[in-house]
Short mmCIF file of C-alpha atoms in Angstrom, two decimals:
data_model
loop_
_atom_site.label_atom_id
_atom_site.label_comp_id
_atom_site.label_asym_id
_atom_site.label_seq_id
_atom_site.Cartn_x
_atom_site.Cartn_y
_atom_site.Cartn_z
CA MET A 102 -11.66 36.85 25.36
CA THR A 103 -8.75 34.47 25.05
CA ALA A 104 -8.37 32.60 21.81
CA LYS A 105 -8.82 28.85 21.58
CA LEU A 106 -5.90 28.59 19.19
CA SER A 107 -3.29 31.30 18.83
CA LEU A 108 -0.35 31.60 16.46
CA ARG A 109 2.42 34.17 16.81
CA GLY A 110 5.27 34.63 14.34
CA VAL A 111 4.98 31.09 12.95
CA ARG A 112 7.69 30.29 10.42
CA LYS A 113 8.13 27.11 8.40
CA ARG A 114 10.80 26.43 5.83
CA PHE A 115 11.26 23.48 3.45
CA ASP A 116 14.92 23.35 2.45
CA ASP A 117 15.60 26.89 1.21
CA HIS A 118 11.96 27.77 0.52
CA GLU A 119 10.19 29.57 3.35
CA VAL A 120 6.49 28.67 3.16
CA CYS A 121 5.26 30.51 6.28
CA LYS A 122 6.97 33.81 6.94
CA GLY A 123 5.73 34.81 10.36
CA ILE A 124 2.02 34.11 10.73
CA ASP A 125 -0.11 35.65 13.49
CA LEU A 126 -3.62 34.27 13.83
CA ASP A 127 -6.25 33.90 16.55
CA VAL A 128 -9.13 31.45 16.42
CA ALA A 129 -11.80 31.91 19.08
CA GLU A 130 -13.93 29.11 20.48
CA GLY A 131 -16.77 28.25 18.09
CA GLU A 132 -15.34 30.45 15.38
CA MET A 133 -14.98 29.50 11.74
CA VAL A 134 -11.90 30.92 10.04
CA CYS A 135 -11.31 30.58 6.29
CA LEU A 136 -7.86 30.79 4.77
CA ILE A 137 -7.93 31.88 1.15
CA GLY A 138 -5.16 32.55 -1.34
CA ALA A 139 -3.49 31.16 -4.43
CA SER A 140 -1.96 27.68 -4.58
CA GLY A 141 1.42 27.70 -2.87
CA SER A 142 0.55 30.65 -0.63
CA GLY A 143 1.09 28.47 2.45
CA LYS A 144 -2.51 27.61 3.47
CA SER A 145 -2.02 23.83 3.64
CA THR A 146 1.33 24.07 5.39
CA LEU A 147 -0.14 26.41 7.97
CA LEU A 148 -2.92 23.91 8.75
CA ARG A 149 -0.44 21.04 8.99
CA CYS A 150 1.64 23.13 11.42
CA MET A 151 -1.43 23.73 13.62
CA ASN A 152 -1.83 20.05 14.51
CA LEU A 153 1.93 19.44 14.53
CA LEU A 154 2.09 17.28 11.40
CA GLU A 155 4.87 19.69 10.43
CA PRO A 156 7.17 20.97 13.17
CA ILE A 157 7.47 24.77 12.99
CA ASP A 158 10.89 26.41 12.77
CA ASP A 159 10.11 29.53 14.74
CA GLY A 160 7.22 31.22 16.55
CA THR A 161 4.67 29.87 19.02
CA ILE A 162 1.32 28.07 18.88
CA TRP A 163 -0.97 28.11 21.91
CA LEU A 164 -3.90 25.75 22.40
CA ASP A 165 -6.10 26.86 25.32
CA GLY A 166 -3.21 28.98 26.53
CA LYS A 167 -0.78 26.06 26.50
CA ASP A 168 2.31 26.27 24.30
CA ILE A 169 2.10 23.26 21.97
CA SER A 170 4.99 24.31 19.73
CA GLU A 171 7.64 23.42 22.28
CA PRO A 172 10.21 21.27 20.46
CA GLY A 173 10.20 17.72 21.79
CA LEU A 174 6.62 17.91 23.04
CA ASP A 175 4.62 14.72 22.47
CA PRO A 176 2.34 15.61 19.52
CA GLN A 177 -0.16 12.80 20.05
CA PRO A 178 -2.37 14.39 22.73
CA VAL A 179 -2.48 17.60 20.68
CA ARG A 180 -3.54 15.76 17.54
CA GLN A 181 -6.37 14.13 19.46
CA GLN A 182 -7.71 17.61 20.18
CA ILE A 183 -7.17 19.01 16.69
CA GLY A 184 -8.58 16.89 13.88
CA ILE A 185 -7.67 17.41 10.25
CA VAL A 186 -9.32 16.40 6.97
CA PHE A 187 -7.23 16.30 3.81
CA GLN A 188 -7.92 17.23 0.21
CA SER A 189 -7.28 13.64 -0.96
CA TYR A 190 -9.37 12.02 1.85
CA ASN A 191 -6.49 9.67 2.84
CA LEU A 192 -8.85 6.93 3.97
CA PHE A 193 -7.23 3.58 4.73
CA PRO A 194 -8.12 1.58 1.60
CA HIS A 195 -7.89 -1.85 3.25
CA MET A 196 -10.57 -1.11 5.86
CA THR A 197 -14.32 -0.58 5.64
CA ALA A 198 -15.66 2.91 6.29
CA ALA A 199 -16.68 1.90 9.81
CA GLU A 200 -13.25 0.37 10.55
CA ASN A 201 -11.58 3.55 9.27
CA VAL A 202 -13.60 5.54 11.77
CA MET A 203 -13.14 3.16 14.70
CA LEU A 204 -9.39 2.49 14.40
CA ALA A 205 -8.13 5.56 16.28
CA PRO A 206 -10.74 5.52 19.08
CA ARG A 207 -10.00 1.81 19.58
CA ARG A 208 -6.22 2.08 19.64
CA VAL A 209 -5.75 5.50 21.22
CA ARG A 210 -8.64 5.59 23.67
CA GLY A 211 -8.90 1.85 24.22
CA LEU A 212 -12.62 1.69 23.39
CA SER A 213 -14.11 -1.52 22.02
CA ARG A 214 -16.06 -1.84 18.79
CA GLU A 215 -19.19 -2.51 20.85
CA ASP A 216 -18.66 0.72 22.81
CA LEU A 217 -18.18 2.68 19.63
CA ARG A 218 -20.84 1.13 17.42
CA PRO A 219 -23.83 3.28 18.55
CA ARG A 220 -21.98 6.60 18.31
CA VAL A 221 -20.33 5.73 15.00
CA THR A 222 -23.65 4.58 13.55
CA GLN A 223 -25.19 7.84 14.68
CA LEU A 224 -22.44 9.87 12.98
CA PHE A 225 -22.80 7.93 9.71
CA THR A 226 -26.56 8.39 9.81
CA ARG A 227 -26.28 12.08 10.58
CA PHE A 228 -24.13 12.62 7.50
CA GLY A 229 -26.31 10.48 5.23
CA LEU A 230 -24.03 7.44 5.11
CA GLY A 231 -25.98 5.05 7.31
CA ASP A 232 -26.02 2.40 4.58
CA ARG A 233 -22.35 2.81 3.63
CA MET A 234 -20.64 1.76 6.86
CA GLU A 235 -19.48 -1.64 5.63
CA HIS A 236 -18.30 -0.37 2.23
CA TYR A 237 -14.63 -0.08 1.33
CA PRO A 238 -13.35 3.38 0.29
CA ASP A 239 -13.05 2.39 -3.38
CA GLN A 240 -16.74 1.48 -3.39
CA LEU A 241 -17.68 5.03 -2.39
CA SER A 242 -17.90 8.24 -4.42
CA GLY A 243 -15.44 11.06 -3.73
CA GLY A 244 -18.05 13.00 -1.78
CA GLN A 245 -18.90 9.95 0.31
CA GLN A 246 -15.23 9.23 0.98
CA GLN A 247 -14.66 12.78 2.12
CA ARG A 248 -17.64 12.58 4.46
CA VAL A 249 -16.22 9.36 5.92
CA ALA A 250 -12.89 11.16 6.42
CA ILE A 251 -14.73 13.91 8.32
CA ILE A 252 -16.52 11.33 10.45
CA ARG A 253 -13.18 9.63 11.11
CA ALA A 254 -11.75 12.87 12.45
CA LEU A 255 -14.91 13.67 14.46
CA ALA A 256 -14.90 10.25 16.10
CA MET A 257 -11.89 11.34 18.17
CA GLU A 258 -14.09 14.18 19.51
CA PRO A 259 -11.63 16.95 18.70
CA GLN A 260 -12.14 20.50 19.94
CA ILE A 261 -10.92 22.03 16.70
CA MET A 262 -11.29 20.78 13.14
CA LEU A 263 -8.95 21.73 10.32
CA PHE A 264 -10.06 21.28 6.70
CA ASP A 265 -7.44 21.35 3.97
CA GLU A 266 -9.20 22.17 0.68
CA ILE A 267 -11.52 19.25 1.26
CA THR A 268 -13.70 19.92 -1.79
CA SER A 269 -10.91 20.59 -4.31
CA ALA A 270 -10.60 16.99 -5.50
CA LEU A 271 -14.36 16.53 -5.90
CA ASP A 272 -16.53 16.66 -8.99
CA PRO A 273 -18.63 19.84 -8.89
CA GLU A 274 -21.89 17.99 -8.24
CA LEU A 275 -20.39 16.34 -5.13
CA VAL A 276 -19.12 19.55 -3.50
CA GLY A 277 -22.52 20.45 -2.09
CA GLU A 278 -22.92 17.34 0.04
CA VAL A 279 -19.56 17.95 1.71
CA LEU A 280 -20.24 21.63 2.32
CA ASP A 281 -23.55 20.62 3.94
CA VAL A 282 -21.55 18.65 6.49
CA LEU A 283 -19.52 21.75 7.28
CA ARG A 284 -22.72 23.81 7.67
CA ASP A 285 -23.98 21.18 10.08
CA LEU A 286 -20.76 21.34 12.13
CA ARG A 287 -20.93 25.11 12.14
CA LYS A 288 -24.41 24.95 13.62
CA GLN A 289 -23.10 22.65 16.34
CA GLY A 290 -20.58 25.33 17.27
CA MET A 291 -17.44 23.43 16.22
CA THR A 292 -14.28 25.54 16.09
CA MET A 293 -13.01 25.26 12.51
CA VAL A 294 -10.20 26.46 10.30
CA LEU A 295 -10.57 25.89 6.56
CA ALA A 296 -8.22 26.32 3.66
CA THR A 297 -10.66 26.73 0.82
CA HIS A 298 -11.33 27.90 -2.71
CA GLU A 299 -15.09 27.97 -2.10
CA MET A 300 -15.46 31.75 -1.87
CA GLY A 301 -19.24 31.65 -1.79
CA PHE A 302 -19.14 29.29 1.14
CA ALA A 303 -16.54 31.38 3.00
CA ARG A 304 -18.65 34.48 2.47
CA GLU A 305 -21.78 32.76 3.74
CA LEU A 306 -20.45 31.14 6.90
CA ALA A 307 -17.01 32.37 7.95
CA ASP A 308 -16.55 34.61 10.97
CA LYS A 309 -13.18 35.65 9.66
CA VAL A 310 -11.42 35.35 6.31
CA CYS A 311 -7.64 35.54 6.00
CA PHE A 312 -5.95 36.20 2.67
CA LEU A 313 -2.58 34.49 2.46
CA ASP A 314 0.01 35.63 -0.03
CA ALA A 315 3.53 34.22 -0.29
CA GLY A 316 3.59 32.89 3.28
CA ARG A 317 2.05 35.94 5.00
CA ILE A 318 -1.45 36.86 6.10
CA LEU A 319 -1.77 39.97 4.00
CA GLU A 320 -5.24 40.90 5.11
CA GLN A 321 -7.94 39.53 7.40
CA GLY A 322 -11.38 40.49 8.48
CA PRO A 323 -15.06 39.59 8.45
CA PRO A 324 -16.06 38.19 5.03
CA GLU A 325 -18.45 41.04 4.18
CA VAL A 326 -15.60 43.52 4.60
CA LEU A 327 -12.80 41.50 3.01
CA PHE A 328 -14.80 40.43 -0.01
CA SER A 329 -16.46 43.81 -0.69
CA GLU A 330 -13.79 46.32 0.29
CA PRO A 331 -10.37 44.67 0.26
CA ARG A 332 -7.64 47.12 1.26
CA GLU A 333 -4.63 45.48 -0.38
CA ARG A 334 -3.99 45.57 -4.10
CA ARG A 335 -3.01 41.89 -4.17
CA THR A 336 -6.17 40.88 -2.35
CA LYS A 337 -8.20 42.76 -4.94
CA ALA A 338 -6.29 41.09 -7.75
CA PHE A 339 -6.82 37.62 -6.27
CA LEU A 340 -10.52 38.17 -5.60
CA SER A 341 -11.10 39.52 -9.09
CA ARG A 342 -9.60 36.32 -10.49
CA VAL A 343 -11.67 33.89 -8.40
CA LEU A 344 -15.00 35.67 -7.90
CA MET B 2 -42.69 3.88 -19.47
CA GLU B 3 -41.77 5.21 -22.86
CA GLU B 4 -38.13 5.58 -21.87
CA THR B 5 -37.48 1.89 -21.48
CA PRO B 6 -37.59 0.89 -25.15
CA LEU B 7 -35.54 3.97 -26.04
CA GLN B 8 -32.79 3.02 -23.58
CA LYS B 9 -32.80 -0.57 -24.67
CA ASP B 10 -32.49 0.22 -28.34
CA PRO B 11 -28.69 0.79 -28.59
CA ALA B 12 -28.02 -2.39 -26.58
CA GLU B 13 -30.15 -4.47 -28.92
CA HIS B 14 -28.53 -2.86 -31.89
CA SER B 15 -25.03 -3.94 -30.81
CA ALA B 16 -26.25 -7.41 -29.85
CA THR B 17 -27.72 -8.24 -33.25
CA THR B 18 -26.05 -6.13 -35.92
CA PRO B 19 -22.41 -5.28 -35.16
CA THR B 20 -21.26 -1.68 -35.64
CA ARG B 21 -18.73 -0.76 -38.32
CA ARG B 22 -16.04 -0.57 -35.66
CA GLU B 23 -16.84 -4.08 -34.37
CA VAL B 24 -16.71 -5.51 -37.88
CA TYR B 25 -13.33 -3.91 -38.45
CA GLU B 26 -11.91 -5.08 -35.11
CA ALA B 27 -13.15 -8.64 -35.68
CA GLY B 28 -11.34 -8.61 -39.03
CA VAL B 29 -8.09 -7.43 -37.45
CA ARG B 30 -8.42 -10.10 -34.76
CA ARG B 31 -8.96 -12.91 -37.30
CA ARG B 32 -5.95 -11.78 -39.28
CA SER B 33 -3.67 -11.71 -36.18
CA ILE B 34 -4.77 -15.18 -35.15
CA ARG B 35 -4.11 -16.52 -38.65
CA ILE B 36 -0.59 -15.06 -38.76
CA ALA B 37 0.30 -16.29 -35.26
CA LEU B 38 -0.96 -19.77 -36.12
CA ILE B 39 1.06 -20.01 -39.33
CA SER B 40 4.30 -18.80 -37.76
CA THR B 41 3.97 -21.11 -34.73
CA VAL B 42 3.24 -24.16 -36.86
CA SER B 43 6.21 -23.47 -39.13
CA VAL B 44 8.62 -23.09 -36.18
CA ILE B 45 7.42 -26.37 -34.62
CA LEU B 46 7.66 -28.13 -37.99
CA ALA B 47 11.22 -26.87 -38.44
CA ILE B 48 12.24 -28.21 -35.02
CA VAL B 49 10.56 -31.58 -35.52
CA VAL B 50 12.13 -32.01 -38.94
CA LEU B 51 15.59 -30.53 -38.29
CA VAL B 52 16.53 -31.80 -34.81
CA PRO B 53 16.35 -35.54 -35.68
CA LEU B 54 18.70 -34.79 -38.60
CA ALA B 55 21.49 -33.94 -36.10
CA PRO B 56 24.19 -36.67 -36.09
CA GLY B 57 23.89 -37.43 -32.33
CA TRP B 58 20.10 -37.45 -32.19
CA GLU B 59 19.70 -41.22 -31.83
CA ALA B 60 22.16 -41.34 -28.90
CA VAL B 61 20.46 -38.42 -27.18
CA GLN B 62 17.07 -39.95 -27.69
CA ARG B 63 18.24 -43.23 -26.16
CA SER B 64 19.87 -41.68 -23.07
CA PHE B 65 17.45 -38.80 -22.35
CA PHE B 66 14.05 -39.87 -23.66
CA ASN B 67 13.97 -43.57 -22.88
CA GLY B 68 10.36 -44.58 -22.33
CA ARG B 69 11.11 -47.73 -20.35
CA VAL B 70 13.49 -46.01 -17.94
CA PHE B 71 11.01 -43.15 -17.55
CA ALA B 72 8.16 -45.50 -16.65
CA GLU B 73 10.29 -47.43 -14.14
CA THR B 74 11.81 -44.43 -12.35
CA PHE B 75 8.95 -41.92 -12.38
CA PRO B 76 7.07 -43.29 -9.32
CA GLY B 77 10.32 -43.31 -7.31
CA LEU B 78 11.00 -39.72 -8.36
CA LEU B 79 7.51 -38.63 -7.31
CA GLU B 80 8.09 -40.21 -3.93
CA ALA B 81 11.41 -38.43 -3.53
CA PHE B 82 9.68 -35.20 -4.51
CA LEU B 83 7.62 -35.48 -1.32
CA MET B 84 10.85 -34.66 0.52
CA ASN B 85 11.13 -31.43 -1.49
CA VAL B 86 7.56 -30.59 -0.64
CA MET B 87 8.22 -31.28 3.04
CA ILE B 88 11.31 -29.10 3.13
CA PHE B 89 9.42 -26.36 1.32
CA ALA B 90 6.41 -26.68 3.60
CA TRP B 91 8.30 -26.07 6.79
CA SER B 92 10.80 -23.55 5.49
CA ALA B 93 8.28 -21.27 3.74
CA PRO B 94 6.43 -20.10 6.89
CA LEU B 95 9.75 -19.67 8.72
CA ILE B 96 11.01 -17.54 5.83
CA ALA B 97 7.88 -15.40 5.85
CA ILE B 98 8.16 -14.75 9.60
CA THR B 99 11.92 -14.14 9.62
CA GLY B 100 11.72 -11.95 6.51
CA LEU B 101 9.03 -9.78 8.10
CA ALA B 102 11.05 -9.50 11.32
CA ILE B 103 14.19 -8.45 9.43
CA ALA B 104 12.23 -5.91 7.36
CA LEU B 105 10.83 -4.38 10.56
CA CYS B 106 14.33 -4.32 12.10
CA ARG B 107 15.55 -2.28 9.16
CA ASP B 108 12.67 0.14 9.53
CA THR B 109 13.13 0.99 13.23
CA ARG B 110 13.84 4.64 13.94
CA ALA B 111 14.22 4.73 17.76
CA PRO B 112 17.85 5.32 18.80
CA ALA B 113 17.67 2.55 21.42
CA LEU B 114 16.85 0.08 18.66
CA PHE B 115 19.77 1.12 16.48
CA PRO B 116 21.54 -2.24 17.03
CA LEU B 117 18.48 -3.97 15.58
CA ARG B 118 18.62 -1.75 12.54
CA LEU B 119 22.32 -2.42 12.10
CA PHE B 120 21.63 -6.14 12.40
CA GLY B 121 18.91 -5.94 9.74
CA ILE B 122 21.22 -4.15 7.33
CA ALA B 123 24.14 -6.53 7.93
CA TYR B 124 21.85 -9.54 7.64
CA THR B 125 20.39 -8.61 4.26
CA ASP B 126 23.78 -7.55 2.92
CA VAL B 127 25.51 -10.78 3.92
CA PHE B 128 22.87 -13.28 2.87
CA ARG B 129 22.00 -11.59 -0.39
CA GLY B 130 25.69 -11.42 -1.19
CA LEU B 131 26.41 -15.14 -0.93
CA PRO B 132 25.59 -17.95 -3.37
CA VAL B 133 22.86 -20.12 -1.84
CA VAL B 134 24.87 -23.30 -2.34
CA LEU B 135 27.80 -21.86 -0.38
CA VAL B 136 25.61 -21.07 2.62
CA ILE B 137 24.16 -24.58 2.41
CA TYR B 138 27.65 -26.10 2.48
CA ILE B 139 28.94 -23.92 5.32
CA ILE B 140 25.91 -24.36 7.58
CA GLY B 141 24.88 -27.84 6.45
CA PHE B 142 28.34 -29.32 7.01
CA GLY B 143 29.67 -26.86 9.58
CA ILE B 144 27.05 -27.06 12.30
CA PRO B 145 26.63 -30.87 12.36
CA GLY B 146 30.44 -30.91 12.57
CA LEU B 147 30.15 -29.45 16.09
CA GLY B 148 29.36 -33.00 17.20
CA LEU B 149 25.72 -32.39 18.16
CA PRO B 150 23.66 -35.42 19.26
CA ARG B 151 21.04 -36.97 16.99
CA PRO B 152 18.77 -35.67 15.50
CA TRP B 153 20.52 -32.30 15.70
CA ASN B 154 23.40 -33.45 13.54
CA SER B 155 21.13 -33.99 10.53
CA PRO B 156 22.16 -32.06 7.41
CA TYR B 157 18.46 -32.09 6.55
CA ILE B 158 17.74 -29.65 9.39
CA TRP B 159 20.75 -27.41 8.91
CA GLY B 160 20.53 -27.37 5.14
CA THR B 161 16.94 -26.22 5.39
CA LEU B 162 17.98 -23.57 7.90
CA ALA B 163 20.51 -22.31 5.35
CA LEU B 164 17.65 -21.88 2.84
CA VAL B 165 15.60 -20.06 5.47
CA LEU B 166 18.47 -17.68 6.23
CA VAL B 167 19.11 -16.79 2.59
CA TYR B 168 15.52 -16.48 1.47
CA SER B 169 14.55 -14.42 4.53
CA ALA B 170 17.01 -11.78 3.36
CA TYR B 171 15.29 -11.55 -0.04
CA VAL B 172 11.78 -11.59 1.44
CA ALA B 173 12.84 -8.86 3.89
CA GLU B 174 13.94 -6.62 1.03
CA VAL B 175 10.70 -7.23 -0.85
CA ILE B 176 8.60 -6.40 2.22
CA ARG B 177 10.67 -3.29 2.84
CA SER B 178 10.05 -2.10 -0.70
CA GLY B 179 6.35 -2.69 -0.02
CA ILE B 180 6.56 -0.55 3.12
CA ASP B 181 8.28 2.21 1.14
CA SER B 182 5.56 2.05 -1.51
CA ILE B 183 2.85 3.18 0.94
CA HIS B 184 2.31 6.88 0.38
CA GLN B 185 3.36 9.32 3.10
CA SER B 186 -0.21 10.67 3.22
CA GLN B 187 -1.36 7.41 4.81
CA ARG B 188 1.10 7.92 7.66
CA SER B 189 0.02 11.57 7.95
CA ALA B 190 -3.62 10.52 8.20
CA ALA B 191 -2.78 8.00 10.92
CA ALA B 192 -0.61 10.49 12.81
CA SER B 193 -3.29 13.18 12.62
CA LEU B 194 -5.68 10.81 14.41
CA GLY B 195 -3.20 10.43 17.25
CA LEU B 196 -2.08 6.88 16.40
CA SER B 197 1.37 5.89 17.63
CA ASP B 198 4.14 4.95 15.19
CA GLN B 199 3.80 1.28 16.12
CA ASP B 200 0.03 1.28 15.58
CA THR B 201 0.47 3.15 12.30
CA MET B 202 2.87 0.46 11.08
CA ARG B 203 0.76 -2.42 12.34
CA PHE B 204 -2.72 -1.32 11.30
CA VAL B 205 -2.17 1.08 8.41
CA VAL B 206 1.15 0.52 6.63
CA LEU B 207 1.93 -3.21 6.94
CA PRO B 208 -1.46 -4.60 5.87
CA GLN B 209 -1.28 -2.56 2.65
CA ALA B 210 2.45 -3.19 2.11
CA ILE B 211 2.13 -6.96 2.43
CA ARG B 212 -0.81 -7.05 0.04
CA ASN B 213 1.24 -5.09 -2.50
CA VAL B 214 4.17 -7.50 -2.41
CA VAL B 215 2.28 -10.81 -2.57
CA PRO B 216 3.14 -11.36 -6.26
CA ALA B 217 6.83 -10.53 -5.78
CA ASN B 218 7.00 -12.89 -2.82
CA MET B 219 5.23 -15.61 -4.82
CA ASN B 220 8.09 -15.44 -7.30
CA LEU B 221 10.60 -15.85 -4.48
CA PHE B 222 8.79 -18.91 -3.18
CA ILE B 223 8.77 -20.45 -6.65
CA ALA B 224 12.56 -19.94 -6.74
CA LEU B 225 12.77 -21.51 -3.28
CA GLN B 226 10.91 -24.60 -4.48
CA LYS B 227 13.63 -25.09 -7.11
CA ASP B 228 16.52 -24.30 -4.76
CA VAL B 229 15.41 -27.05 -2.39
CA ALA B 230 17.20 -29.32 -4.90
CA LEU B 231 20.49 -27.75 -3.78
CA LEU B 232 20.19 -29.62 -0.48
CA SER B 233 21.03 -32.78 -2.43
CA PHE B 234 24.67 -31.67 -2.26
CA ILE B 235 24.83 -32.25 1.49
CA GLY B 236 22.83 -35.43 1.85
CA PRO B 237 19.02 -35.46 1.92
CA VAL B 238 17.69 -37.77 -0.79
CA GLU B 239 15.25 -35.43 -2.49
CA ILE B 240 14.21 -35.65 -6.12
CA PHE B 241 17.42 -34.37 -7.73
CA ARG B 242 19.57 -36.75 -5.70
CA GLN B 243 17.16 -39.63 -6.38
CA ALA B 244 17.37 -38.87 -10.11
CA GLY B 245 21.16 -39.10 -9.80
CA VAL B 246 20.89 -42.48 -8.14
CA TYR B 247 18.63 -43.76 -10.92
CA LYS B 248 20.96 -42.30 -13.53
CA SER B 249 23.84 -44.40 -12.16
CA LEU B 250 21.61 -47.46 -11.80
CA TYR B 251 20.27 -47.38 -15.37
CA ALA B 252 23.25 -45.63 -16.95
CA ASN B 253 20.67 -43.32 -18.50
CA PHE B 254 19.78 -39.60 -18.15
CA THR B 255 16.02 -40.01 -18.54
CA PRO B 256 15.38 -39.71 -14.74
CA TYR B 257 16.63 -36.12 -14.92
CA VAL B 258 14.04 -35.36 -17.59
CA GLY B 259 11.43 -36.97 -15.36
CA ALA B 260 12.53 -34.79 -12.43
CA ALA B 261 12.41 -31.71 -14.66
CA LEU B 262 8.82 -32.52 -15.67
CA ILE B 263 7.80 -32.89 -12.02
CA PHE B 264 9.30 -29.48 -11.19
CA LEU B 265 7.58 -27.84 -14.14
CA ALA B 266 4.23 -29.40 -13.22
CA LEU B 267 4.41 -27.40 -10.00
CA THR B 268 6.28 -24.24 -10.96
CA ILE B 269 4.48 -23.37 -14.19
CA PRO B 270 0.99 -23.12 -12.64
CA ALA B 271 2.50 -21.24 -9.69
CA THR B 272 4.27 -18.78 -12.02
CA ARG B 273 1.12 -18.25 -14.07
CA TYR B 274 -0.79 -17.55 -10.86
CA ALA B 275 1.85 -15.06 -9.68
CA ASP B 276 1.69 -13.30 -13.05
CA TYR B 277 -2.09 -13.22 -12.84
CA LEU B 278 -1.90 -11.58 -9.40
CA MET B 279 0.68 -9.09 -10.63
CA ASN B 280 -1.46 -8.11 -13.63
CA LYS B 281 -4.52 -7.77 -11.47
CA GLN B 282 -2.61 -5.43 -9.18
CA ASN B 283 -1.27 -3.34 -12.05
CA ARG B 284 -4.78 -2.97 -13.43
CA ALA B 285 -6.10 -1.97 -10.01
CA ARG B 286 -3.44 0.76 -9.77
CA SER B 287 -3.94 2.29 -13.18
#
């Protein structure tokens, strides 16, 4: 089976610090892959490389068998297919939740607000925010803002969703409502890659867990194997610290 | 229903009998007010008592604070001030538009638009580097000197244009600092949704940037209101020029004091409002 998204030998360097030192990774259609590892191990950078927010220095990324890492390639069509949600939500503070969600479909796909309204309303309702559509981001809780950010990415109907530690900035009691959204997406069969510190969640739902250490995928496998019988010493050390 | 009285209790407590802390803070507040009052009154008393003791005080009082001259010239000054308001009213929107255009020129990244960027840089450098009055002289006298037909030879038009040129440069820099103040993550978020650079600027960055720089721009427009008086050097009879005419007519400086009061009546509320906006913004950020 060919992978939906495939990375081979991906390298990314910021000045003289190499953050990704040759990453190989395959994500199959409908699969949920979790990236775990300490802060600074390269999880976030890897996600940002996948939807071309950061140009990679070396290696190749294939989306549906098409090389999207070609230098000079227009990144916009790729980004429409790969949505990303950030740790700090990054909602547009001067727009209501609904306007946040509708901006990209309106400008990029040329849809009108009237066209979008039913589908957007349905998304807000599905994620328990039906009565928050006309609120501004600063009138919403962290968990609500993050759910709006997820809806905003989903509104472009991407084929893959990337999640960059989306619960790390949340108060503990708000984490659950965001993870529920991910469970829901998982049930729908969305292809997802998560950088996460929620080990329990990764164990429960991931098809594959990758342990990143100093810019390399040191170990990967199904969660029941990686969490119970890690092969590498560093994986063991990391898991013993966080579990 | 038992919870309600329990919850209400602390609120009632603070409403009727103040806590120890509140008593202490009220005491500190009363003391500060008392000290401020005493020191202010003594400074004012000193001025009122000491200044009239100066040897030239009577002469100054006669030529600067003459009640009769003030009463006779004030209506004329107010009328002349309408000219200032007019000049301000049509130059301010032009400045806002030109300033925005120049700021966007400086922010272009496409190689084909490099000349625009160069123009933006040169523009802000030149017009921020010149004294306003010099630009007014050069443009206000120079362009009508080309022998243009009426009304295009009016120094009123070209003097105002000089103000527009200079102030646009300052407004452009303020807007550009506002654009820079928008965090990179906002651009990332827009890019990740597939928005183009132009759409990102127009819908995401600029609306936030302009909101952030409203107070700074208010200050510039207050300065503009005062600099309109510089046009008096090349002809238009606005309030400063009118005050000069009255000064010669009455051989008395009181009209200048009248003009100053008219300026203050407008600029002080405007400055207070700008400060209020600035404080509100600082509070919102913290």
